[in-house]
PDB file of N, CA and C in Angstrom:
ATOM      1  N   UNK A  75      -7.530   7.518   4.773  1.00  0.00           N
ATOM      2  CA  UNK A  75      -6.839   6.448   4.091  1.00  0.00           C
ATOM      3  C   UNK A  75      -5.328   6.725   4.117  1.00  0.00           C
ATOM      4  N   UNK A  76      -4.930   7.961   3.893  1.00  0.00           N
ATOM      5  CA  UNK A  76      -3.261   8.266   3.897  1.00  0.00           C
ATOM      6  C   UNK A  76      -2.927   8.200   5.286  1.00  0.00           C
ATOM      7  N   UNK A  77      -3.658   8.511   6.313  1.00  0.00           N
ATOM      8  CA  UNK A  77      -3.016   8.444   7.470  1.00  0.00           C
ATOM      9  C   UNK A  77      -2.697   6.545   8.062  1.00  0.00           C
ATOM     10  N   UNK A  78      -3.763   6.029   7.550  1.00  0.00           N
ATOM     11  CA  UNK A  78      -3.600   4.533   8.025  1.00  0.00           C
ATOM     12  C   UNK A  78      -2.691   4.008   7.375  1.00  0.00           C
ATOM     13  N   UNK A  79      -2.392   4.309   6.104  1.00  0.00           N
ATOM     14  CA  UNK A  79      -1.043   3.615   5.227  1.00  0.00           C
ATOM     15  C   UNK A  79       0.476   4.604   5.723  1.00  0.00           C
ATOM     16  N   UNK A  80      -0.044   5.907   5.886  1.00  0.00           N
ATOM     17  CA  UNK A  80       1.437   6.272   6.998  1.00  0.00           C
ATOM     18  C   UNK A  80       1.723   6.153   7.884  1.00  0.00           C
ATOM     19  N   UNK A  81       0.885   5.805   8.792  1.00  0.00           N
ATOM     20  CA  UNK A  81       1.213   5.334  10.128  1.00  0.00           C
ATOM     21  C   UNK A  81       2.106   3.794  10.440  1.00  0.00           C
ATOM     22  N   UNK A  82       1.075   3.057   9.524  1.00  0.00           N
ATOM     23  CA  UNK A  82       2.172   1.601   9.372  1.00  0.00           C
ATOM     24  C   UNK A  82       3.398   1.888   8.600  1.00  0.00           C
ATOM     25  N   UNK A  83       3.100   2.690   7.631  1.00  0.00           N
ATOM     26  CA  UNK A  83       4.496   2.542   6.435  1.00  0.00           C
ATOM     27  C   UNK A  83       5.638   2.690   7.714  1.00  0.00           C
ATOM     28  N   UNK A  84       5.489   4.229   7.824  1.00  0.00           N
ATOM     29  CA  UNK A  84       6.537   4.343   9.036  1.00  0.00           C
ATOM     30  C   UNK A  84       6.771   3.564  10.054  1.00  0.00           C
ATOM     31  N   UNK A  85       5.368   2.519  11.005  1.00  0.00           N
ATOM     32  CA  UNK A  85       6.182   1.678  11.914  1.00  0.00           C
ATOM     33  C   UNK A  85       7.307   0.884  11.122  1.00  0.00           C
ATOM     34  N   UNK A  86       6.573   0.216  10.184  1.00  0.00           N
ATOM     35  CA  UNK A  86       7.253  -0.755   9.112  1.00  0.00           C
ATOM     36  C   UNK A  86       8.484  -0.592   8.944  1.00  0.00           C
ATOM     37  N   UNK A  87       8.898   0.668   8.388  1.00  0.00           N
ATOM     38  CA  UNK A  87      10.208   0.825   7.807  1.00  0.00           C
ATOM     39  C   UNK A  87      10.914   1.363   8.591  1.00  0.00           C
ATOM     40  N   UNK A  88      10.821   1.920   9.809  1.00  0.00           N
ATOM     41  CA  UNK A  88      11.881   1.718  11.025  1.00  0.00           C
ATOM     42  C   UNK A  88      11.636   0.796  12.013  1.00  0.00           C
ATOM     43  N   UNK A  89      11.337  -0.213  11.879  1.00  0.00           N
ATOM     44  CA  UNK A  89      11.271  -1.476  12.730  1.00  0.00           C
ATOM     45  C   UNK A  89      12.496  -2.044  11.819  1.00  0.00           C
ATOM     46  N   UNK A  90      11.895  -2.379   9.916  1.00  0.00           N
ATOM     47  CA  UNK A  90      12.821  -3.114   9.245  1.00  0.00           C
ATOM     48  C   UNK A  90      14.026  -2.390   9.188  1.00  0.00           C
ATOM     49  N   UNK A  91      14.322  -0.770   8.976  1.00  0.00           N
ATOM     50  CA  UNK A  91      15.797  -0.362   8.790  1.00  0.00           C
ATOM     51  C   UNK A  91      16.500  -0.726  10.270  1.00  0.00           C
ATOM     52  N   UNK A  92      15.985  -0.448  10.768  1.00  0.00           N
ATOM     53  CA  UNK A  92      16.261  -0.306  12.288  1.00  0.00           C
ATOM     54  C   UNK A  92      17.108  -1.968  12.363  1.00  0.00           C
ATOM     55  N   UNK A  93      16.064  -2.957  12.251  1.00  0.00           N
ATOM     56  CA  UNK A  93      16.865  -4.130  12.309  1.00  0.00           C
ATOM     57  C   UNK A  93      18.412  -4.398  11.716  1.00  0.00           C
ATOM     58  N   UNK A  94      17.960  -3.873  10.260  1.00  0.00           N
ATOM     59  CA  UNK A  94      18.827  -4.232   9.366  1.00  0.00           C
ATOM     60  C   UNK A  94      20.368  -3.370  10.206  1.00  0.00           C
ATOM     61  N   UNK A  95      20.114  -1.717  10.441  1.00  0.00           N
ATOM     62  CA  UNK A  95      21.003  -1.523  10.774  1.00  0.00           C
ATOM     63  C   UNK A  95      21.828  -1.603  11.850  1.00  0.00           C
ATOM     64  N   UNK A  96      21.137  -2.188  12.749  1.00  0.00           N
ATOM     65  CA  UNK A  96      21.400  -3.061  13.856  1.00  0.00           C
ATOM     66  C   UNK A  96      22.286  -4.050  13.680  1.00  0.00           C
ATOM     67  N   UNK A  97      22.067  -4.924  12.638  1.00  0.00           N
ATOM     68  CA  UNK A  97      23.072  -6.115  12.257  1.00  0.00           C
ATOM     69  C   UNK A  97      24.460  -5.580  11.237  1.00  0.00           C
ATOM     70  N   UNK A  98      24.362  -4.458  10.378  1.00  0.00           N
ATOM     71  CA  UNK A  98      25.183  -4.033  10.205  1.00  0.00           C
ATOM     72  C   UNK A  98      26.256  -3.263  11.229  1.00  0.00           C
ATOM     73  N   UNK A  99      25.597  -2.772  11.945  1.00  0.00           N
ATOM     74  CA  UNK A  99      26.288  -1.949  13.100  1.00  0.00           C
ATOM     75  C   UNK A  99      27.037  -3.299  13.765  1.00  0.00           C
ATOM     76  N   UNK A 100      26.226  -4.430  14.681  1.00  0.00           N
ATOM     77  CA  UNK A 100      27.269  -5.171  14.993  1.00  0.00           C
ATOM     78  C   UNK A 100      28.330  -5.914  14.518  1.00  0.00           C
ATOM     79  N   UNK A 101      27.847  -6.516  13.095  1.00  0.00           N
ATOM     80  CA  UNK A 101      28.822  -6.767  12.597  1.00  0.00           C
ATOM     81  C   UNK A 101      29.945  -5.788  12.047  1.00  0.00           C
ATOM     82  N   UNK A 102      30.345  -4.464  12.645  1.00  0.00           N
ATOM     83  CA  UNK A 102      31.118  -3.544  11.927  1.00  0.00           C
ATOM     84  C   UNK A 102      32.069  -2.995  13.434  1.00  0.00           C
ATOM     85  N   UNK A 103      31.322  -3.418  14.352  1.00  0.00           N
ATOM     86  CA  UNK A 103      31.846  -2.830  15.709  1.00  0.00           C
ATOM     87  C   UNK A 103      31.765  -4.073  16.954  1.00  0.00           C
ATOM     88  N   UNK A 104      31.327  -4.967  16.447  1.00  0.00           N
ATOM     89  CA  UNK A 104      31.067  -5.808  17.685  1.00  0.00           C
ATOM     90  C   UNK A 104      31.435  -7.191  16.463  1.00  0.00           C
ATOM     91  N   UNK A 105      32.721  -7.707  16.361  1.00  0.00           N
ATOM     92  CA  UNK A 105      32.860  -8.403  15.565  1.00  0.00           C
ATOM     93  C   UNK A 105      33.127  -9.716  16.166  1.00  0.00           C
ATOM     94  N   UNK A 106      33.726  -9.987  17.409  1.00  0.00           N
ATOM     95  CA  UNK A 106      34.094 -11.155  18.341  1.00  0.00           C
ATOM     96  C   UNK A 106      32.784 -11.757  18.867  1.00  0.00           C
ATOM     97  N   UNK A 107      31.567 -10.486  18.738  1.00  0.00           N
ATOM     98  CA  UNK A 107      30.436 -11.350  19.368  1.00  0.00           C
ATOM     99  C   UNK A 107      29.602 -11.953  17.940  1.00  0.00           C
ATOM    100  N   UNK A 108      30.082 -11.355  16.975  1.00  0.00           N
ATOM    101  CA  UNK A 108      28.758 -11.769  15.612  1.00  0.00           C
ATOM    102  C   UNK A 108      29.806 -13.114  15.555  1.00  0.00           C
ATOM    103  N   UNK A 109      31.062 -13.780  15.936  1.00  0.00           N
ATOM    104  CA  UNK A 109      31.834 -14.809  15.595  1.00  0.00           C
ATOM    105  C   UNK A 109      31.463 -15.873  16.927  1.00  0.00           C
ATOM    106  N   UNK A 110      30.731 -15.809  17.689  1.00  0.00           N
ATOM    107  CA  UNK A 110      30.122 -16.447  18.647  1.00  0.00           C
ATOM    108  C   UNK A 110      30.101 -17.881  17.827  1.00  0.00           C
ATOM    109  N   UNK A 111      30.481 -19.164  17.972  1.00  0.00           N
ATOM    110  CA  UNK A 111      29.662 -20.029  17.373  1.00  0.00           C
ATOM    111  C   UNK A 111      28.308 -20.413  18.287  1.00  0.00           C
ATOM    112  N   UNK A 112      26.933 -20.532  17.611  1.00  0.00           N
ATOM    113  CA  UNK A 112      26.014 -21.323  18.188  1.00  0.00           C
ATOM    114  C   UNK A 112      25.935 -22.877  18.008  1.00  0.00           C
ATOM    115  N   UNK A 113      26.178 -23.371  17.174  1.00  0.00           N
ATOM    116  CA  UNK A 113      25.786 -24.751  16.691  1.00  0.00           C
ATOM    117  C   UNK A 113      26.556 -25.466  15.983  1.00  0.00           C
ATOM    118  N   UNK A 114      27.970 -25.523  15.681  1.00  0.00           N
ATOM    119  CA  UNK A 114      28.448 -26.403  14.531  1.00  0.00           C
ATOM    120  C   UNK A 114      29.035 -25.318  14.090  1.00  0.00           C
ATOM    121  N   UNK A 115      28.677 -24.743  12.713  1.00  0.00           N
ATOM    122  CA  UNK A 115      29.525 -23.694  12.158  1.00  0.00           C
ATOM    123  C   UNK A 115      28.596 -23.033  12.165  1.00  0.00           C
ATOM    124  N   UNK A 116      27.897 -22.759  12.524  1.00  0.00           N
ATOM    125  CA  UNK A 116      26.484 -21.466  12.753  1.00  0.00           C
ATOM    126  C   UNK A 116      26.736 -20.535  13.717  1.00  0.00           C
ATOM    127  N   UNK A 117      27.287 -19.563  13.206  1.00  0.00           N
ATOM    128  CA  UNK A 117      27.512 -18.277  14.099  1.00  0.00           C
ATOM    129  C   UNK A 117      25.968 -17.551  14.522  1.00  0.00           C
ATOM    130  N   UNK A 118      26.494 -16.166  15.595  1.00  0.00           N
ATOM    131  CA  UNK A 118      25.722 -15.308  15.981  1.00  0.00           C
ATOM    132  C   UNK A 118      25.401 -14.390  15.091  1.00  0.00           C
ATOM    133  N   UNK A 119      26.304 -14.340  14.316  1.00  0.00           N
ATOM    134  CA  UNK A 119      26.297 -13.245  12.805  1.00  0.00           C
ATOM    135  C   UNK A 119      25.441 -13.714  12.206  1.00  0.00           C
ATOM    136  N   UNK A 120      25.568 -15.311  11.655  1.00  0.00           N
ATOM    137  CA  UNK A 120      25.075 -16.029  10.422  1.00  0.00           C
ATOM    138  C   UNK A 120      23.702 -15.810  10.717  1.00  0.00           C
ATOM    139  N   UNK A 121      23.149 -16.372  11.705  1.00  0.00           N
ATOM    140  CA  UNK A 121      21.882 -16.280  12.772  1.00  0.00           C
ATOM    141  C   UNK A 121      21.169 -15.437  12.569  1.00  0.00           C
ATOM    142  N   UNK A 122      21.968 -13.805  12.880  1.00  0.00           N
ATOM    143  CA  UNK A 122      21.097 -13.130  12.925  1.00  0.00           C
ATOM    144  C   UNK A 122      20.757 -12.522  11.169  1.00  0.00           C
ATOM    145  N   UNK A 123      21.955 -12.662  10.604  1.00  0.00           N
ATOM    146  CA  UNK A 123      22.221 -12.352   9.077  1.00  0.00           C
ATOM    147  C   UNK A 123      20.127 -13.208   8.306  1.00  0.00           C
ATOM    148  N   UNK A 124      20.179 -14.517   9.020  1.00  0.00           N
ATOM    149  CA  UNK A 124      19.153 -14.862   8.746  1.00  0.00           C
ATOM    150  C   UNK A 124      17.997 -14.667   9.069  1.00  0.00           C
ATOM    151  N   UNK A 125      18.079 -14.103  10.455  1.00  0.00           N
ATOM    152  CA  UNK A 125      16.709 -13.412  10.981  1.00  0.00           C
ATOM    153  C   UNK A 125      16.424 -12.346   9.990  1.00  0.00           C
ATOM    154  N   UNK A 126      17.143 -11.134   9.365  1.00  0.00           N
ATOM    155  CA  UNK A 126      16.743 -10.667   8.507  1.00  0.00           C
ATOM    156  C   UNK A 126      15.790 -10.806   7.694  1.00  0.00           C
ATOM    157  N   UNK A 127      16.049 -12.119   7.205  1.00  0.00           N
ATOM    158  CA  UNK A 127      14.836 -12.959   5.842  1.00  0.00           C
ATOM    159  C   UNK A 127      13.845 -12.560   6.456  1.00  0.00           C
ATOM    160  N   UNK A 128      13.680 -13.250   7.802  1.00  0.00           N
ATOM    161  CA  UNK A 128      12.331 -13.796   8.399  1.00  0.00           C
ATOM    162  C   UNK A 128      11.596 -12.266   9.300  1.00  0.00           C
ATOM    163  N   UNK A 129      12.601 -11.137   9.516  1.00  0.00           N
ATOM    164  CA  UNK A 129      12.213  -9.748   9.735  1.00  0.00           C
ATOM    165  C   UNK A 129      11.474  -9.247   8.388  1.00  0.00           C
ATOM    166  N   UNK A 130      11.679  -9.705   7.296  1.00  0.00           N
ATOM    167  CA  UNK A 130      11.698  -9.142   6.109  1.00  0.00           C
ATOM    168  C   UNK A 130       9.686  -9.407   5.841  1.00  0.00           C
ATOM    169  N   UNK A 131       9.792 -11.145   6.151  1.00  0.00           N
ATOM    170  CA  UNK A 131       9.214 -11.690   6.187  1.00  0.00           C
ATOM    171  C   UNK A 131       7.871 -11.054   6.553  1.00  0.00           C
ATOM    172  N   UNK A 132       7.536 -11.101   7.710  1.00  0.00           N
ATOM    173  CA  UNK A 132       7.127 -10.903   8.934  1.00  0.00           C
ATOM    174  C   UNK A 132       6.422  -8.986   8.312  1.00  0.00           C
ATOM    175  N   UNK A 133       7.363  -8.846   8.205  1.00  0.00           N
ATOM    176  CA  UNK A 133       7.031  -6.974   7.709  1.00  0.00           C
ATOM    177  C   UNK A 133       5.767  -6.890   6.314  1.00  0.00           C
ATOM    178  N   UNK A 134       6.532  -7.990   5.858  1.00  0.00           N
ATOM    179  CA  UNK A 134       5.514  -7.923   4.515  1.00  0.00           C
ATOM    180  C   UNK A 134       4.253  -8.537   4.771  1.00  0.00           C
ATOM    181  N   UNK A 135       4.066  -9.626   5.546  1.00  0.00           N
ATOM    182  CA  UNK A 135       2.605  -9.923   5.927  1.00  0.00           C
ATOM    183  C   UNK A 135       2.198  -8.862   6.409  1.00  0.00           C
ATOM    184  N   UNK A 136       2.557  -8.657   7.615  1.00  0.00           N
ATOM    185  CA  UNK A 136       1.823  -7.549   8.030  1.00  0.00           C
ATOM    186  C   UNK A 136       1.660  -6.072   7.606  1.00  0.00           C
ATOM    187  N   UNK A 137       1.892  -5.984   6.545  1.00  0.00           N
ATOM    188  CA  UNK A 137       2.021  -4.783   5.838  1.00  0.00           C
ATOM    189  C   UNK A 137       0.518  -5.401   4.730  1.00  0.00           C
ATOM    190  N   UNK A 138       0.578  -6.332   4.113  1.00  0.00           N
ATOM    191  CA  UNK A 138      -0.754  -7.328   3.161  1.00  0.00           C
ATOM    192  C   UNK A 138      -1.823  -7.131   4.373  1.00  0.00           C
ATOM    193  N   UNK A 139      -1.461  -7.854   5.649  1.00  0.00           N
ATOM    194  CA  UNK A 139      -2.633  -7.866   6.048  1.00  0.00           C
ATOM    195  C   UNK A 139      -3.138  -6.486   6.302  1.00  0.00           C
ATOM    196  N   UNK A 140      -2.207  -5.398   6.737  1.00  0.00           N
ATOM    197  CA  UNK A 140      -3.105  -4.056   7.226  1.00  0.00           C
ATOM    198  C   UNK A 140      -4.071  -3.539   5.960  1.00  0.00           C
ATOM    199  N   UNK A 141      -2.979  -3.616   4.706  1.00  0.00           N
ATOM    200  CA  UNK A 141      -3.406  -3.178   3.646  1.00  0.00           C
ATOM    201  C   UNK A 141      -5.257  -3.714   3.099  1.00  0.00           C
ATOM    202  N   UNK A 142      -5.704  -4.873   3.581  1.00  0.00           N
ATOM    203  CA  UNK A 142      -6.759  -5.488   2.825  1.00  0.00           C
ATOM    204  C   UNK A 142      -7.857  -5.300   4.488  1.00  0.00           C
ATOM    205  N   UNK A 143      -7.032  -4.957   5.633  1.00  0.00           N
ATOM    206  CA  UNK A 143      -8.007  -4.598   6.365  1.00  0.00           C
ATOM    207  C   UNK A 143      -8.495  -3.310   6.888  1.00  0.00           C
ATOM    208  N   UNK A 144      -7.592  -2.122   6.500  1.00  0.00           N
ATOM    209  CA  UNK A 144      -7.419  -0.418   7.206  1.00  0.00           C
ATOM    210  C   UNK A 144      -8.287   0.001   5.484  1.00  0.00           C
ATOM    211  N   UNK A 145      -7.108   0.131   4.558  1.00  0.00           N
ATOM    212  CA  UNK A 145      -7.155   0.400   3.046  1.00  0.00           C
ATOM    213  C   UNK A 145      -7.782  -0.074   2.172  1.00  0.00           C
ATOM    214  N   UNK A 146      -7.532  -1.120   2.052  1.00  0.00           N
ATOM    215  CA  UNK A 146      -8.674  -1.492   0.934  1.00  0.00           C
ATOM    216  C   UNK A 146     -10.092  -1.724   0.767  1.00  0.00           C
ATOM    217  N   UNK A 147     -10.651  -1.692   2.023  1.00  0.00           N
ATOM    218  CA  UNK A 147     -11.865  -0.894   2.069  1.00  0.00           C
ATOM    219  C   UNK A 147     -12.344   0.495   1.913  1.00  0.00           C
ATOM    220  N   UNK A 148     -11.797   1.028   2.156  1.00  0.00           N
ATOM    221  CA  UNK A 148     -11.740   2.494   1.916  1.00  0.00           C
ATOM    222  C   UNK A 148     -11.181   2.727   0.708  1.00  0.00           C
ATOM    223  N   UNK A 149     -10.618   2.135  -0.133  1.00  0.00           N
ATOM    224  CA  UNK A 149     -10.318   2.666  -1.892  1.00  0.00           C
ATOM    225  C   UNK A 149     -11.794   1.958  -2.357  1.00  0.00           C
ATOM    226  N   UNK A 150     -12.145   0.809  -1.672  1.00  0.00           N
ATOM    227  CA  UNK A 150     -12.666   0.309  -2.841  1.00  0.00           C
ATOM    228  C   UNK A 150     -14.701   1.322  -2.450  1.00  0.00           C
ATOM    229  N   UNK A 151     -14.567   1.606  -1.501  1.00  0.00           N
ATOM    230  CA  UNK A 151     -15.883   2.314  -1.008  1.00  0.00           C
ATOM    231  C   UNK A 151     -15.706   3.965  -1.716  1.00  0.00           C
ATOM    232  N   UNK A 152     -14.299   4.661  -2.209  1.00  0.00           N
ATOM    233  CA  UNK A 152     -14.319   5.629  -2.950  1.00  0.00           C
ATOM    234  C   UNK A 152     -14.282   5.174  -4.211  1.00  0.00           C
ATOM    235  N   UNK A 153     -13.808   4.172  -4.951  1.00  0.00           N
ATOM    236  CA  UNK A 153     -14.062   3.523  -6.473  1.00  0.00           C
ATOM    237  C   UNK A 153     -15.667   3.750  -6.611  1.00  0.00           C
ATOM    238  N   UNK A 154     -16.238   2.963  -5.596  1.00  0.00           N
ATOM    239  CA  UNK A 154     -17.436   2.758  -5.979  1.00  0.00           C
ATOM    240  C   UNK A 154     -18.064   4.170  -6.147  1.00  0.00           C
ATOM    241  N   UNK A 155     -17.911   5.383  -5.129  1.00  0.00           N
ATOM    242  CA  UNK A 155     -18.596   6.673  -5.213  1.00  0.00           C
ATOM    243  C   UNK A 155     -18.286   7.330  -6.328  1.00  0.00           C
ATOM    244  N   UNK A 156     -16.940   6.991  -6.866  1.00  0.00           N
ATOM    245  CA  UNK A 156     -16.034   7.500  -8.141  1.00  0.00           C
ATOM    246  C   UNK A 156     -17.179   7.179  -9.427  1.00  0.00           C
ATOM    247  N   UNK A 157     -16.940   5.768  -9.164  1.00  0.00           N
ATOM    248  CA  UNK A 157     -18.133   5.561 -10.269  1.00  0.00           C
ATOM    249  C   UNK A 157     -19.744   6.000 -10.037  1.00  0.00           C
ATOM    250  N   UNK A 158     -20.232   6.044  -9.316  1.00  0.00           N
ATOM    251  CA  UNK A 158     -21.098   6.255  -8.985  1.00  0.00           C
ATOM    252  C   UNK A 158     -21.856   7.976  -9.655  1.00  0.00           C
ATOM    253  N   UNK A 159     -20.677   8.847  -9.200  1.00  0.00           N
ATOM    254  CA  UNK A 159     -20.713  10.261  -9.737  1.00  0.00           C
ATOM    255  C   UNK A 159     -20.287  10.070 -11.727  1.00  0.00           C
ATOM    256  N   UNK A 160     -19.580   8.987 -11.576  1.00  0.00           N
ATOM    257  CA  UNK A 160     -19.233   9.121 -13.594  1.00  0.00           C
ATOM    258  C   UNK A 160     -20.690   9.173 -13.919  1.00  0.00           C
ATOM    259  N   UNK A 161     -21.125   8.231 -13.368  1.00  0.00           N
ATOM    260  CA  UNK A 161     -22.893   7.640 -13.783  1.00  0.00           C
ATOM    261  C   UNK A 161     -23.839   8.436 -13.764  1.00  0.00           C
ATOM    262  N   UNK A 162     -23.685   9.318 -12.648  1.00  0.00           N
ATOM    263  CA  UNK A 162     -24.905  10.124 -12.956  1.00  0.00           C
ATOM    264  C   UNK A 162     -24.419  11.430 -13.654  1.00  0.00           C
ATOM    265  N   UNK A 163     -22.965  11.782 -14.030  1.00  0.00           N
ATOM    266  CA  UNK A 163     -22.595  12.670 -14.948  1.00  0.00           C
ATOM    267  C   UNK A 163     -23.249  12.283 -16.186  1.00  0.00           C
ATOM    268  N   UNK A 164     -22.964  11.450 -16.461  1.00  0.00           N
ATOM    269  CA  UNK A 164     -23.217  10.542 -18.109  1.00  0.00           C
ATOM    270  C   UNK A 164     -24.618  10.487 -18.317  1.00  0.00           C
ATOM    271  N   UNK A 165     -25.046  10.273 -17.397  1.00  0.00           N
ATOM    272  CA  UNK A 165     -26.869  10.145 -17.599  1.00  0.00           C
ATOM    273  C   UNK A 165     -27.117  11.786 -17.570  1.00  0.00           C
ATOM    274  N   UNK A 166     -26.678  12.827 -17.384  1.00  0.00           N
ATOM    275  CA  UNK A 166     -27.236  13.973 -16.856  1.00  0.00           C
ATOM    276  C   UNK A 166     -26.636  14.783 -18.378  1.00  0.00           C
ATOM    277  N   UNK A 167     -25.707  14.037 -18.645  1.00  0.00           N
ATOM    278  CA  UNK A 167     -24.718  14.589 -19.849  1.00  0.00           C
ATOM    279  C   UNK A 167     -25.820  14.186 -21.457  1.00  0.00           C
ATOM    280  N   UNK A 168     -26.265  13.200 -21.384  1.00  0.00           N
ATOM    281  CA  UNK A 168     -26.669  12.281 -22.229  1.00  0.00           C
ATOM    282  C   UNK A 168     -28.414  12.773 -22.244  1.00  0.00           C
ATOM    283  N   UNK A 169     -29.099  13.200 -21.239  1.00  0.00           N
ATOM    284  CA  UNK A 169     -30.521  14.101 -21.115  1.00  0.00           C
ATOM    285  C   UNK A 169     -30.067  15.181 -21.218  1.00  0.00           C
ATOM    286  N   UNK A 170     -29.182  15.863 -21.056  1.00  0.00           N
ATOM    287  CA  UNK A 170     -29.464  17.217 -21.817  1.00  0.00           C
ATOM    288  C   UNK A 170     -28.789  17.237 -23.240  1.00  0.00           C
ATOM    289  N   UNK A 171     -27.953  16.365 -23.564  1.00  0.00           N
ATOM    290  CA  UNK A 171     -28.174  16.270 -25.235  1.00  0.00           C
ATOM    291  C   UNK A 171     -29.575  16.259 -25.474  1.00  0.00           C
ATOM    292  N   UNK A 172     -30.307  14.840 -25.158  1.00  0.00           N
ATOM    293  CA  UNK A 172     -31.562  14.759 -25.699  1.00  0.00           C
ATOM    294  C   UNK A 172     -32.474  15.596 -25.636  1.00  0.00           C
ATOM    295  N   UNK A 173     -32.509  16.664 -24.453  1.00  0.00           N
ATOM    296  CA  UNK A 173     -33.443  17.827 -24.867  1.00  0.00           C
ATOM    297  C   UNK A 173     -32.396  18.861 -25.748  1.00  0.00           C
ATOM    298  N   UNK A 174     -31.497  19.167 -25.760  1.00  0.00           N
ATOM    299  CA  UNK A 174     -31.114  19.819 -27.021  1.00  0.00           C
ATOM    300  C   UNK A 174     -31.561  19.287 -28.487  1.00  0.00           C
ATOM    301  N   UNK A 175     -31.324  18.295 -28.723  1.00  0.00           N
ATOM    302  CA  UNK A 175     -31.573  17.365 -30.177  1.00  0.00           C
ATOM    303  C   UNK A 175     -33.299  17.917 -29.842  1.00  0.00           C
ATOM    304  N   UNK A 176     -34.439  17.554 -29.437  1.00  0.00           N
ATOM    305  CA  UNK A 176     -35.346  17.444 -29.416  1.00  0.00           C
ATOM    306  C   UNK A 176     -36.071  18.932 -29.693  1.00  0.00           C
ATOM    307  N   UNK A 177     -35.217  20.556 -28.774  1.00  0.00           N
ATOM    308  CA  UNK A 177     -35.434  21.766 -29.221  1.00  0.00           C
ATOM    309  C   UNK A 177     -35.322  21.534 -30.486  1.00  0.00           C
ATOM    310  N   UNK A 178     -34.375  21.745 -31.088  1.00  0.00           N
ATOM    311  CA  UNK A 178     -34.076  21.860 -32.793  1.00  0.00           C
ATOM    312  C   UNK A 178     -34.201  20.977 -33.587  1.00  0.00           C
ATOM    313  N   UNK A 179     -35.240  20.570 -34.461  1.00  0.00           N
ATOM    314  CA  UNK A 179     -35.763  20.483 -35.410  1.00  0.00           C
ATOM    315  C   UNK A 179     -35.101  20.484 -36.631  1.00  0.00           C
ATOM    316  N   UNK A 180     -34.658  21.769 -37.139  1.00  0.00           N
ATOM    317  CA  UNK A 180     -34.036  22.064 -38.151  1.00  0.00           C
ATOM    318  C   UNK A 180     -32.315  21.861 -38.108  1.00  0.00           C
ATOM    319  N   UNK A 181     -31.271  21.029 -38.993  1.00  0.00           N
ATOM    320  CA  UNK A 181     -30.297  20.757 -39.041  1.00  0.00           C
ATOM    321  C   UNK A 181     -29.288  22.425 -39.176  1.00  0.00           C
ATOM    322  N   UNK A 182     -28.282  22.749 -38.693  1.00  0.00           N
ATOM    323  CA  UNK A 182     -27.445  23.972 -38.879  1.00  0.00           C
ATOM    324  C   UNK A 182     -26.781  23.822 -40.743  1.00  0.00           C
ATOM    325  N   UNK A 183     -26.560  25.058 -41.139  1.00  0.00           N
ATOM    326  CA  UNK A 183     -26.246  25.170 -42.506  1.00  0.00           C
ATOM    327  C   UNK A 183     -24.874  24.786 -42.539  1.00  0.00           C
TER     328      UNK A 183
END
């Protein structure tokens, strides 16, 4: 289970830093090309400033979807064994009270 949630975490978060610092980097060193106009007043900067959202976007689905298809089967198949062992603690806990109570007879002074 930790290896399937580290393996994405890490694609995840250097795909997204990676982007991000990508657009910081050009806009800090490559400033004549982020002033490109595309469309009207819609720059190459603005553009990509907005791809961000939709990088952002994009990361978080697929981060939901791995999560409910790698992981969350596998927590919820150890919940169940989790409980599973409470249960037969408690029942095993709860019969040997009852043969204790049942030895002794007589109450302690």
């Amino acid at each position: 289970m930790r290896g399937a949630h580290r393996s994405f975490g890490t694609a995840a978060t250097l795909v997204s830093v990676g982007g991000f610092l990508t657009y910081v980097l050009l806009s800090g060193f490559a400033a004549g090309l982020m002033n490109q106009p595309l469309a009207g007043h819609l720059t190459i900067g603005l553009a990509l400033g907005l791809c961000q959202f939709l990088l952002m976007a994009v990361t978080i689905w697929l981060y939901v979807r791995h999560m409910r298809r790698r992981v969350d089967p596998v927590a919820q198949r150890l919940r169940a064994q989790l409980h599973d062992s409470r249960a037969r603690a408690e029942a095993q806990a709860q019969a040997q009270q009852g043969r204790a109570s049942a030895e002794r007879r007589f109450g302690t002074w």
